[in-house]
Short mmCIF file of C-alpha atoms in Angstrom, two decimals:
data_model
loop_
_atom_site.label_atom_id
_atom_site.label_comp_id
_atom_site.label_asym_id
_atom_site.label_seq_id
_atom_site.Cartn_x
_atom_site.Cartn_y
_atom_site.Cartn_z
CA MET P 1 41.45 83.40 149.12
CA ALA P 2 43.52 85.40 146.62
CA VAL P 3 46.76 86.90 147.82
CA LEU P 4 47.77 90.37 146.69
CA SER P 5 51.14 90.34 145.01
CA GLN P 6 53.22 92.62 142.80
CA SER P 7 52.59 91.66 139.20
CA TRP P 8 55.21 91.71 136.50
CA THR P 9 54.43 94.65 134.23
CA PRO P 10 56.05 94.81 130.81
CA ILE P 11 54.84 98.34 130.03
CA ILE P 12 57.53 100.59 131.42
CA ILE P 13 57.61 104.36 131.02
CA LYS P 14 61.03 105.69 130.09
CA ASN P 15 60.29 109.38 129.81
CA VAL P 16 57.48 111.95 129.67
CA THR P 17 57.99 115.33 128.00
CA GLN P 18 55.57 118.18 128.72
CA LEU P 19 54.75 120.02 125.49
CA GLY P 20 52.58 122.80 126.91
CA PRO P 21 49.21 124.09 125.70
CA GLN P 22 47.66 123.66 122.32
CA LEU P 23 47.83 126.94 120.39
CA THR P 24 44.98 128.58 118.46
CA PRO P 25 46.43 131.57 116.55
CA ASP P 26 43.38 132.08 114.34
CA VAL P 27 41.23 133.39 117.19
CA THR P 28 41.90 136.11 119.77
CA ASN P 29 41.34 133.91 122.82
CA VAL P 30 39.57 130.60 123.20
CA SER P 31 38.37 128.41 126.04
CA ARG P 32 37.36 124.86 125.16
CA ASP P 33 37.60 121.32 126.40
CA GLY P 34 37.70 117.78 125.07
CA GLY P 35 40.46 117.50 122.50
CA HIS P 36 39.99 114.22 120.61
CA SER P 37 41.47 113.46 117.21
CA VAL P 38 41.48 111.32 114.07
CA LEU P 39 43.58 111.17 110.90
CA ILE P 40 41.47 111.54 107.76
CA ASN P 41 42.61 112.27 104.21
CA GLY P 42 46.05 113.36 105.41
CA ASN P 43 44.59 115.81 107.94
CA ILE P 44 44.62 115.36 111.70
CA VAL P 45 41.19 116.50 112.84
CA TRP P 46 40.86 117.75 116.43
CA LEU P 47 37.39 117.74 118.03
CA TYR P 48 36.27 119.90 120.96
CA ASP P 49 33.22 120.29 123.16
CA ASP P 50 31.72 123.67 124.23
CA THR P 51 33.89 126.39 122.74
CA GLU P 52 33.94 130.03 123.88
CA CYS P 53 35.89 132.70 122.03
CA MET P 54 36.85 135.82 123.98
CA GLY P 55 38.25 139.23 123.28
CA PHE P 56 41.46 140.71 124.65
CA ALA P 57 39.55 141.92 127.73
CA GLY P 58 37.99 138.50 128.34
CA ASN P 59 34.57 139.47 126.97
CA GLN P 60 32.64 136.78 125.14
CA LEU P 61 32.74 136.98 121.35
CA SER P 62 31.08 133.66 120.53
CA PHE P 63 29.98 130.45 122.27
CA ILE P 64 28.94 127.25 120.46
CA SER P 65 28.32 123.63 121.37
CA ASN P 66 31.33 122.05 119.62
CA THR P 67 34.10 122.84 117.17
CA ALA P 68 36.75 121.08 115.09
CA ALA P 69 40.16 122.10 113.75
CA TYR P 70 43.06 120.71 111.75
CA ALA P 71 46.53 120.22 113.11
CA ASN P 72 48.35 123.07 111.38
CA LYS P 73 51.55 121.74 109.83
CA PRO P 74 51.98 119.10 112.56
CA ASN P 75 55.59 118.42 111.60
CA ALA P 76 56.60 122.06 111.98
CA ASP P 77 54.65 122.73 115.20
CA ILE P 78 52.85 119.92 116.97
CA SER P 79 50.94 122.34 119.23
CA THR P 80 49.22 124.60 116.70
CA VAL P 81 45.79 124.01 115.18
CA GLN P 82 43.94 125.74 112.33
CA ASP P 83 40.36 126.75 113.08
CA PHE P 84 37.59 127.23 110.53
CA GLY P 85 34.58 129.53 110.39
CA VAL P 86 36.68 132.31 111.91
CA VAL P 87 35.43 135.87 111.43
CA MET P 88 36.58 139.32 112.51
CA VAL P 89 34.07 140.65 115.05
CA GLY P 90 35.35 144.19 115.50
CA GLU P 91 38.10 145.95 117.39
CA ASP P 92 38.80 146.49 121.07
CA GLN P 93 39.28 149.93 122.62
CA TYR P 94 42.87 149.99 121.44
CA GLY P 95 42.02 149.30 117.82
CA ARG P 96 43.12 145.67 117.86
CA LYS P 97 41.09 143.37 115.61
CA GLN P 98 39.34 140.48 117.37
CA TYR P 99 38.50 137.10 115.85
CA ALA P 100 36.03 134.38 116.85
CA ILE P 101 34.65 131.06 115.57
CA SER P 102 31.07 131.02 114.20
CA ALA P 103 30.18 134.37 115.72
CA ASP P 104 26.87 134.31 113.84
CA LYS P 105 25.65 131.35 115.93
CA THR P 106 24.91 130.69 119.59
CA VAL P 107 25.34 127.71 121.89
CA GLY P 108 21.74 126.77 121.16
CA THR P 109 21.82 127.19 117.38
CA GLY P 110 25.18 126.10 116.15
CA GLY P 111 28.22 123.93 116.30
CA TRP P 112 30.47 121.95 114.01
CA ILE P 113 28.22 118.92 114.53
CA PRO P 114 24.86 120.36 113.42
CA PHE P 115 21.64 120.32 115.40
CA LEU P 116 18.52 118.76 113.90
CA GLN P 117 15.40 120.91 113.64
CA GLU P 118 13.74 119.37 116.71
CA GLU P 119 16.86 120.17 118.75
CA LEU P 120 16.95 123.72 117.45
CA ASP P 121 13.27 124.11 118.36
CA PHE P 122 13.90 122.79 121.87
CA ASN P 123 16.79 125.20 122.41
CA LYS P 124 14.80 128.11 121.05
CA ASN P 125 11.74 127.49 123.24
CA SER P 126 13.49 126.53 126.49
CA ASN P 127 14.49 129.16 129.03
CA ALA P 128 16.92 127.22 131.21
CA GLN P 129 17.68 124.01 129.34
CA ARG P 130 19.51 123.33 126.11
CA VAL P 131 20.55 120.32 124.10
CA ALA P 132 24.32 120.04 123.67
CA ILE P 133 26.35 117.76 121.42
CA TRP P 134 29.80 116.90 122.78
CA PRO P 135 32.12 114.60 120.81
CA GLY P 136 33.52 112.91 123.95
CA THR P 137 35.85 110.40 122.27
CA SER P 138 38.10 110.03 119.25
CA PRO P 139 36.45 109.07 115.95
CA THR P 140 37.03 105.68 114.32
CA PRO P 141 38.31 105.53 110.71
CA ILE P 142 36.43 103.26 108.32
CA SER P 143 38.84 104.15 105.50
CA THR P 144 41.69 106.61 105.04
CA THR P 145 39.15 109.26 103.98
CA GLN P 146 36.20 108.85 106.37
CA ALA P 147 35.50 108.21 110.05
CA PHE P 148 32.54 108.00 112.41
CA ILE P 149 31.85 108.92 116.02
CA PHE P 150 29.07 108.23 118.52
CA ALA P 151 28.53 111.63 120.11
CA PRO P 152 26.44 112.13 123.26
CA LEU P 153 23.48 114.48 123.24
CA VAL P 154 23.03 116.03 126.67
CA TYR P 155 20.32 118.09 128.33
CA VAL P 156 22.05 121.00 130.07
CA ASP P 157 20.01 122.76 132.75
CA SER P 158 21.51 126.10 133.80
CA LYS P 159 19.10 126.40 136.75
CA PRO P 160 18.53 122.87 138.09
CA ARG P 161 16.61 122.36 141.30
CA ASP P 162 18.85 119.36 141.93
CA PRO P 163 22.52 120.21 141.15
CA SER P 164 23.24 116.55 140.42
CA LYS P 165 20.83 116.80 137.48
CA LYS P 166 22.49 119.70 135.75
CA TYR P 167 23.53 117.33 132.97
CA GLN P 168 21.21 114.54 131.87
CA PRO P 169 21.98 112.13 129.02
CA ARG P 170 19.59 112.29 126.10
CA GLY P 171 21.35 109.55 124.15
CA MET P 172 23.91 108.94 121.42
CA THR P 173 23.88 110.17 117.85
CA LEU P 174 25.95 108.84 114.96
CA VAL P 175 28.12 111.30 113.04
CA THR P 176 30.26 110.70 109.96
CA ILE P 177 33.35 112.84 109.35
CA THR P 178 35.34 113.75 106.26
CA ALA P 179 38.28 116.13 105.89
CA PRO P 180 38.49 118.13 102.64
CA SER P 181 40.97 120.99 102.28
CA SER P 182 38.21 123.49 103.08
CA GLY P 183 37.89 122.11 106.62
CA PRO P 184 36.43 119.14 108.51
CA LEU P 185 32.83 118.19 107.78
CA ALA P 186 30.41 116.45 110.15
CA VAL P 187 27.15 114.87 108.97
CA ARG P 188 24.47 113.58 111.34
CA GLN P 189 23.19 110.12 110.48
CA GLY P 190 19.72 110.69 111.90
CA GLY P 191 18.72 111.71 115.39
CA LEU P 192 18.98 109.59 118.52
CA LEU P 193 20.40 106.16 117.78
CA LEU P 194 20.84 104.97 121.36
CA PRO P 195 18.45 106.37 124.00
CA GLY P 196 19.78 107.92 127.20
CA THR P 197 18.21 105.15 129.29
CA GLN P 198 20.73 102.63 127.91
CA VAL P 199 24.48 102.22 128.10
CA PRO P 200 26.09 104.92 125.91
CA PHE P 201 27.85 102.48 123.61
CA GLY P 202 30.58 104.10 121.56
CA GLY P 203 30.91 106.93 124.05
CA PHE P 204 34.19 105.54 125.41
CA ALA P 205 35.66 104.00 122.26
CA SER P 206 34.82 102.21 119.01
CA LEU P 207 36.98 99.77 117.06
CA LEU P 208 36.62 98.37 113.56
CA GLY P 209 37.67 94.77 113.02
CA PHE P 210 37.42 91.68 110.88
CA PRO P 211 34.10 89.81 111.14
CA SER P 212 33.89 87.35 113.99
CA THR P 213 35.48 83.93 113.48
CA GLU P 214 32.05 82.63 114.53
CA SER P 215 30.56 84.07 111.30
CA PRO P 216 31.86 81.73 108.56
CA THR P 217 29.66 83.34 105.89
CA SER P 218 31.32 86.75 106.32
CA SER P 219 34.08 87.85 103.99
CA PRO P 220 37.20 89.32 105.62
CA LEU P 221 37.71 91.39 102.48
CA THR P 222 34.38 93.23 102.48
CA ASP P 223 32.71 92.80 105.88
CA ARG P 224 33.63 94.39 109.18
CA ASP P 225 32.34 94.34 112.75
CA ILE P 226 32.32 97.38 115.00
CA TYR P 227 32.99 96.96 118.70
CA LEU P 228 31.49 99.74 120.83
CA LEU P 229 32.42 100.40 124.45
CA GLY P 230 30.31 102.48 126.80
CA ILE P 231 30.84 103.70 130.37
CA THR P 232 28.57 102.87 133.29
CA ASP P 233 28.96 103.64 137.00
CA THR P 234 30.71 100.31 137.51
CA GLY P 235 32.82 99.80 134.40
CA LEU P 236 32.76 99.34 130.65
CA GLN P 237 30.19 97.41 128.65
CA LEU P 238 30.64 96.20 125.07
CA ALA P 239 28.37 95.86 122.03
CA ARG P 240 28.99 94.64 118.49
CA VAL P 241 27.35 95.33 115.14
CA ASP P 242 28.12 94.75 111.47
CA VAL P 243 29.41 97.98 109.95
CA ASN P 244 26.62 97.87 107.38
CA ASP P 245 24.04 97.84 110.19
CA ILE P 246 25.62 100.53 112.35
CA ASN P 247 22.57 102.79 112.04
CA GLU P 248 20.12 100.01 113.02
CA HIS P 249 19.95 99.73 116.78
CA SER P 250 17.85 96.56 116.60
CA LYS P 251 20.76 94.68 115.03
CA TYR P 252 23.22 95.36 117.85
CA SER P 253 24.33 92.47 120.05
CA TYR P 254 25.78 92.76 123.54
CA PHE P 255 28.60 90.90 125.22
CA GLN P 256 27.72 88.76 128.23
CA PRO P 257 30.97 88.32 130.19
CA GLN P 258 29.64 85.56 132.42
CA PHE P 259 28.83 83.40 129.39
CA LEU P 260 31.50 84.70 126.97
CA ASN P 261 28.95 85.22 124.23
CA PHE P 262 26.75 87.87 122.66
CA SER P 263 23.03 88.39 123.23
CA SER P 264 20.29 90.60 121.82
CA GLN P 265 19.55 91.77 125.37
CA SER P 266 21.12 95.14 126.15
CA PRO P 267 22.72 95.26 129.62
CA ASP P 268 21.20 97.27 132.43
CA PRO P 269 23.39 100.40 132.83
CA LYS P 270 22.88 100.14 136.60
CA VAL P 271 24.14 96.57 136.96
CA THR P 272 26.58 96.11 139.86
CA ASP P 273 27.40 92.39 139.53
CA TYR P 274 30.98 92.43 138.26
CA ARG P 275 30.38 89.11 136.47
CA ALA P 276 27.97 90.92 134.14
CA ILE P 277 30.38 93.81 133.38
CA TYR P 278 32.83 93.63 130.49
CA LEU P 279 35.57 95.46 132.40
CA PRO P 280 34.78 96.43 136.00
CA GLY P 281 36.30 99.67 137.22
CA THR P 282 35.82 103.41 136.90
CA PHE P 283 36.36 105.37 133.71
CA THR P 284 35.66 108.92 132.56
CA SER P 285 37.54 109.29 129.27
CA GLY P 286 39.99 107.24 127.30
CA THR P 287 41.30 105.59 124.18
CA ILE P 288 41.63 102.01 123.00
CA LEU P 289 44.14 101.54 120.20
CA TYR P 290 46.21 98.87 118.56
CA SER P 291 49.86 99.51 119.38
CA PRO P 292 52.35 98.53 116.65
CA TYR P 293 55.03 98.71 119.36
CA PHE P 294 53.42 96.26 121.79
CA CYS P 295 51.52 94.35 119.08
CA THR P 296 48.34 94.26 121.10
CA PHE P 297 45.53 96.60 122.06
CA ILE P 298 46.22 99.09 124.82
CA MET P 299 43.77 101.19 126.81
CA ILE P 300 44.74 104.64 128.10
CA TYR P 301 42.25 106.49 130.28
CA PHE P 302 41.32 108.67 133.23
CA ASN P 303 39.35 107.03 136.04
CA ARG P 304 37.10 108.70 138.63
CA MET P 305 39.75 109.30 141.29
CA VAL P 306 40.03 112.99 140.28
CA ASP P 307 43.82 112.63 140.43
CA SER P 308 44.58 113.88 136.89
CA THR P 309 46.31 110.57 136.22
CA PHE P 310 46.53 108.61 133.01
CA TYR P 311 46.23 104.87 133.49
CA ILE P 312 47.11 102.12 131.04
CA ARG P 313 46.23 98.46 130.45
CA PHE P 314 47.13 96.06 127.67
CA LEU P 315 45.16 93.16 126.22
CA ASP P 316 47.00 90.15 127.65
CA LEU P 317 47.37 87.47 125.00
CA ASP P 318 48.29 84.91 127.65
CA GLN P 319 44.87 85.36 129.30
CA ASN P 320 42.80 83.63 126.64
CA LEU P 321 39.16 83.21 127.64
CA GLY P 322 37.02 80.19 126.89
CA ASN P 323 37.96 77.14 124.82
CA SER P 324 38.36 78.58 121.33
CA LYS P 325 40.66 76.62 119.04
CA ILE P 326 41.51 79.85 117.21
CA TRP P 327 41.96 82.39 119.99
CA VAL P 328 44.60 80.53 121.97
CA GLN P 329 47.42 81.54 124.26
CA GLY P 330 49.72 83.83 122.33
CA GLY P 331 47.07 85.26 120.02
CA LYS P 332 45.01 84.19 117.02
CA ASP P 333 46.24 80.71 116.07
CA GLY P 334 49.12 81.40 118.46
CA ASP P 335 50.60 84.02 116.14
CA GLY P 336 49.70 87.27 117.91
CA ILE P 337 47.02 89.68 116.72
CA ARG P 338 46.68 92.37 114.07
CA ALA P 339 44.99 95.75 114.25
CA GLU P 340 41.91 94.26 112.55
CA ASP P 341 41.54 91.59 115.24
CA ALA P 342 39.12 93.58 117.40
CA GLU P 343 37.41 90.30 118.29
CA ALA P 344 40.38 89.77 120.59
CA LEU P 345 38.68 92.22 122.98
CA VAL P 346 36.29 89.42 123.97
CA ARG P 347 38.79 86.58 123.63
CA TYR P 348 41.48 87.78 126.07
CA GLY P 349 41.63 89.52 129.43
CA TRP P 350 43.00 92.95 130.22
CA SER P 351 46.12 93.45 132.32
CA PRO P 352 45.92 95.15 135.73
CA GLU P 353 45.71 98.94 135.83
CA GLN P 354 49.06 100.78 135.79
CA LYS P 355 49.83 104.44 136.24
CA LEU P 356 51.06 105.99 133.03
CA HIS P 357 51.43 109.71 133.80
CA VAL P 358 50.24 112.24 136.38
CA SER P 359 49.37 115.35 134.39
CA PRO P 360 50.21 118.72 136.00
CA THR P 361 47.12 120.64 137.04
CA GLY P 362 46.12 124.25 136.56
CA LYS P 363 44.00 126.61 138.65
CA GLY P 364 41.13 124.15 138.89
CA GLY P 365 43.19 121.61 140.81
CA PHE P 366 42.34 118.69 138.54
CA ASN P 367 42.37 117.79 134.86
CA TYR P 368 39.91 115.79 132.77
CA ALA P 369 39.30 114.45 129.25
CA GLY P 370 42.56 112.51 129.15
CA THR P 371 43.12 111.13 125.64
CA ALA P 372 45.86 109.47 123.58
CA HIS P 373 46.59 110.41 119.97
CA PRO P 374 48.20 107.55 118.00
CA GLU P 375 48.28 109.56 114.76
CA TYR P 376 51.56 111.06 115.95
CA PHE P 377 54.95 109.29 115.96
CA ASN P 378 53.44 106.35 114.12
CA ARG P 379 53.26 105.37 110.45
CA ARG P 380 50.95 102.43 111.22
CA TYR P 381 47.94 104.42 112.42
CA TYR P 382 45.63 102.72 109.94
CA ALA P 383 44.97 99.00 109.86
CA ASP P 384 46.29 97.51 106.61
CA SER P 385 42.79 96.64 105.42
CA LEU P 386 41.70 100.31 105.42
CA TYR P 387 43.93 101.05 102.45
CA PRO P 388 42.62 100.61 98.90
CA GLY P 389 42.85 97.09 97.53
CA GLY P 390 45.93 96.33 95.47
CA MET P 391 48.11 98.83 97.29
CA SER P 392 51.54 97.38 98.04
CA ALA P 393 52.60 96.74 101.61
CA ALA P 394 55.29 99.41 101.31
CA ARG P 395 52.68 102.06 100.53
CA ARG P 396 50.26 101.07 103.28
CA GLN P 397 51.53 103.61 105.75
CA ASN P 398 50.65 107.19 106.67
CA ASP P 399 53.00 110.16 106.94
CA TRP P 400 55.08 110.71 110.06
CA TYR P 401 53.61 113.47 112.24
CA GLY P 402 55.39 115.30 115.06
CA THR P 403 58.86 115.83 113.58
CA SER P 404 59.38 119.08 115.49
CA VAL P 405 59.20 117.04 118.71
CA LEU P 406 60.64 113.73 117.51
CA LYS P 407 62.34 112.88 114.26
CA GLU P 408 61.38 109.54 112.81
CA ALA P 409 65.00 108.42 112.69
CA ASP P 410 65.24 108.93 116.47
CA ALA P 411 61.93 107.29 117.36
CA GLY P 412 62.96 103.65 117.52
CA ARG P 413 59.75 102.00 116.33
CA ASP P 414 56.23 103.03 115.43
CA GLY P 415 54.14 103.57 118.55
CA ARG P 416 57.07 103.66 120.99
CA HIS P 417 56.19 107.31 121.59
CA LEU P 418 52.62 108.49 122.18
CA LEU P 419 51.01 111.93 122.35
CA LEU P 420 48.69 112.57 125.30
CA SER P 421 46.27 115.44 125.84
CA TRP P 422 43.99 116.61 128.64
CA THR P 423 41.85 119.60 129.55
CA SER P 424 43.13 121.93 132.26
CA GLN P 425 41.65 125.02 133.89
CA ILE P 426 44.16 127.84 133.54
CA LYS P 427 42.25 130.86 134.88
CA GLY P 428 39.43 131.79 137.23
CA GLY P 429 36.89 129.83 139.21
CA PHE P 430 34.01 127.55 138.39
CA ASP P 431 31.92 130.36 136.91
CA THR P 432 34.70 132.37 135.28
CA GLY P 433 37.27 129.74 134.31
CA VAL P 434 39.23 129.40 131.11
CA TYR P 435 40.10 125.94 129.84
CA GLU P 436 42.69 124.75 127.37
CA ILE P 437 44.11 121.55 125.94
CA GLN P 438 47.54 120.52 127.28
CA LEU P 439 49.94 118.11 125.57
CA ALA P 440 52.69 115.68 126.57
CA LYS P 441 54.74 112.96 124.87
CA VAL P 442 55.29 109.57 126.50
CA GLU P 443 58.20 107.31 125.58
CA PHE P 444 57.92 103.63 126.42
CA ASP P 445 61.00 101.70 127.48
CA ASP P 446 62.22 98.45 125.96
CA ILE P 447 59.85 95.55 126.55
CA PRO P 448 61.47 93.34 129.22
CA PRO P 449 61.62 89.56 128.74
CA ARG P 450 59.41 87.47 130.96
CA PRO P 451 61.18 86.66 134.27
CA GLY P 452 62.94 83.35 133.89
CA SER P 453 63.16 83.54 130.12
CA ALA P 454 66.42 83.81 128.22
CA GLY P 455 67.86 87.31 128.26
CA SER P 456 65.92 88.42 131.31
CA ALA P 457 67.43 91.56 132.75
CA SER P 458 66.30 94.50 134.82
CA SER P 459 65.42 97.67 132.95
CA SER P 460 66.94 101.05 133.60
CA ALA P 461 63.46 102.50 134.06
CA THR P 462 60.93 101.72 136.76
CA SER P 463 57.55 100.15 136.19
CA SER P 464 54.57 101.80 137.87
CA ALA P 465 52.36 98.75 138.29
CA THR P 466 49.46 98.56 140.66
CA MET P 467 48.91 95.60 142.95
CA THR P 468 46.74 92.81 141.59
CA HIS P 469 45.21 89.58 142.73
CA GLY P 470 47.61 86.67 142.30
CA GLY P 471 48.27 85.59 138.75
CA LYS P 472 50.62 86.59 136.01
CA SER P 473 50.44 89.34 133.44
CA ALA P 474 51.86 88.57 130.06
CA ALA P 475 54.20 90.69 128.01
CA PRO P 476 52.83 92.29 124.92
CA SER P 477 54.75 91.09 121.90
CA LYS P 478 58.02 92.73 120.92
CA CYS P 479 57.74 94.56 117.66
CA GLY P 480 59.98 95.66 114.88
CA SER P 481 59.57 95.79 111.12
CA LYS P 482 58.36 92.24 111.68
CA CYS P 483 56.21 91.95 114.76
CA LEU P 484 57.83 89.30 116.92
CA GLY P 485 56.55 88.14 120.28
CA PHE P 486 57.17 85.51 122.89
CA LYS P 487 55.23 82.46 123.95
CA SER P 488 54.73 81.78 127.62
CA ASP P 489 57.99 79.81 127.80
CA GLY P 490 59.94 82.74 126.37
CA THR P 491 60.36 81.28 122.88
CA ARG P 492 59.60 83.40 119.84
CA LEU P 493 56.37 83.48 117.92
CA SER P 494 56.34 83.58 114.15
CA PRO P 495 56.35 86.99 112.38
CA LEU P 496 52.97 88.70 112.48
CA PHE P 497 53.24 91.35 109.81
CA GLY P 498 54.01 90.85 106.16
CA MET P 499 50.75 88.99 105.50
CA GLU P 500 49.01 90.23 102.39
CA SER P 501 45.51 88.80 103.04
CA LYS P 502 43.30 91.18 103.57
CA ASN P 503 25.38 100.29 144.83
CA GLY P 504 26.40 103.45 145.59
CA HIS P 505 25.73 106.89 144.28
CA SER P 506 25.42 107.21 140.57
CA ILE P 507 28.27 108.71 138.58
CA TRP P 508 26.26 111.93 138.31
CA THR P 509 25.91 112.26 142.09
CA ILE P 510 29.56 111.44 142.74
CA LEU P 511 30.86 113.82 140.10
CA SER P 512 28.53 116.54 141.33
CA GLU P 513 29.73 116.10 144.91
CA LEU P 514 33.31 116.31 143.68
CA GLY P 515 32.59 119.46 141.71
CA LEU P 516 33.27 117.76 138.39
CA VAL P 517 29.86 118.25 136.88
CA GLY P 518 29.39 121.85 137.84
CA SER P 519 32.29 123.69 136.27
CA ILE P 520 31.13 126.49 134.03
CA VAL P 521 33.04 128.78 131.70
CA GLY P 522 30.44 131.22 130.52
CA GLY P 523 28.27 128.17 130.09
CA MET P 524 31.16 125.76 129.43
CA LYS P 525 30.84 122.43 131.14
CA ILE P 526 32.94 119.69 132.49
CA PHE P 527 30.90 116.68 131.46
CA LEU P 528 32.27 113.23 132.10
CA TRP P 529 29.95 110.58 130.73
#
């Protein structure tokens, strides 16, 4: 019988700074939710779900299914975004000009991510239902100039007989994104790629990595695998596909945790056996990213406790799974992992859940759509292999973003500080609410040595670990200009960087009972996949 004990947790929060709401000066007033982001072509693209623009008196000026914006001079003002498709829609009774986004479209006919003709026809001919496209997660770069996202298509019923069926998944669609100076562009890569009866892979997160070490014919210079994570009622499930086959559902393979291998059989989204779930737990939104500070992957997310709390886990390189001779304790060949080593997601276990930050709530009493934004305070946002071939190591870095909040010289190391966002209700009730994106900056403390290792000392900050079943949690590697870590005995690993080679209610019922699925802002939803 396992004994509950306090685990050692190397991720320690030093400080959290509230930065306030995101600002949208191009429009008169706006209510929108979501708030995911990606760095493309030197522009930080922010993505939003249902977006309603309002006049000075609160009257609706426009309402569309989704929008996107650029961070507007993110070094001068981290909070301000630049919207596109903004038009003047007249004046109020006092002669003040009023501005809205895409005022020539409606929630059923337009959005930044375009509808296909069959979706337009459905929206036109339906009285109560509509198809919505909501980004739902942050896009994944496949180069410094392009990214992709798996966006959920949802049936929205404004007059459901069963309130728990107000939102029904239609499936996932693949969207590619570019970022020219004229504004962000989204292109649909066909219609439904993954049907709504299956796990919504990619809806939680997607990562691009080197081809599997089990694929000796693949070239690490030209081939890539994509790892897609989707949320079910009981946790996260994981799929994998070659980047060249991303638009061919038949070529996807699915991780089987009980056997530590991949299969062509897609998992049942209703499975409750934890042995058949990649990561058991509850999740509503989140981010998985490679941290150049911790030198491992970290996961930051909201769960279903409706407590407006960010939680964090790290991929524990001491918890190697299986008997691989490559993926051993301490990382790949014992030398840690790189950003391209997404295969590590199925080679190592995740640390226990820790509290990261409790976000302050607005009028609604809870927040949602918690997301991390690693483009800020970090020159190593892109994996080295995403840069053009032949580019020197010194040039394989992006600009520093967020100077108005944190100067690079004061930051310590890349990734030590992290921008968080969430959606908060700031006015009104469920049928009249106004929603906005809120921001905060987290600073991580120094990474403490493993207890018993040389130099072990207590930190000035306090860890917020949860209790876990007996067993240790390993420290993510210490990082600097050379990424250095520790083996289990406390000795150092070799430098990592510098290498030049390239049964219960369903989630819908629970959320409905909690009021999470029914929030409306002139048609705006709170949808948590």
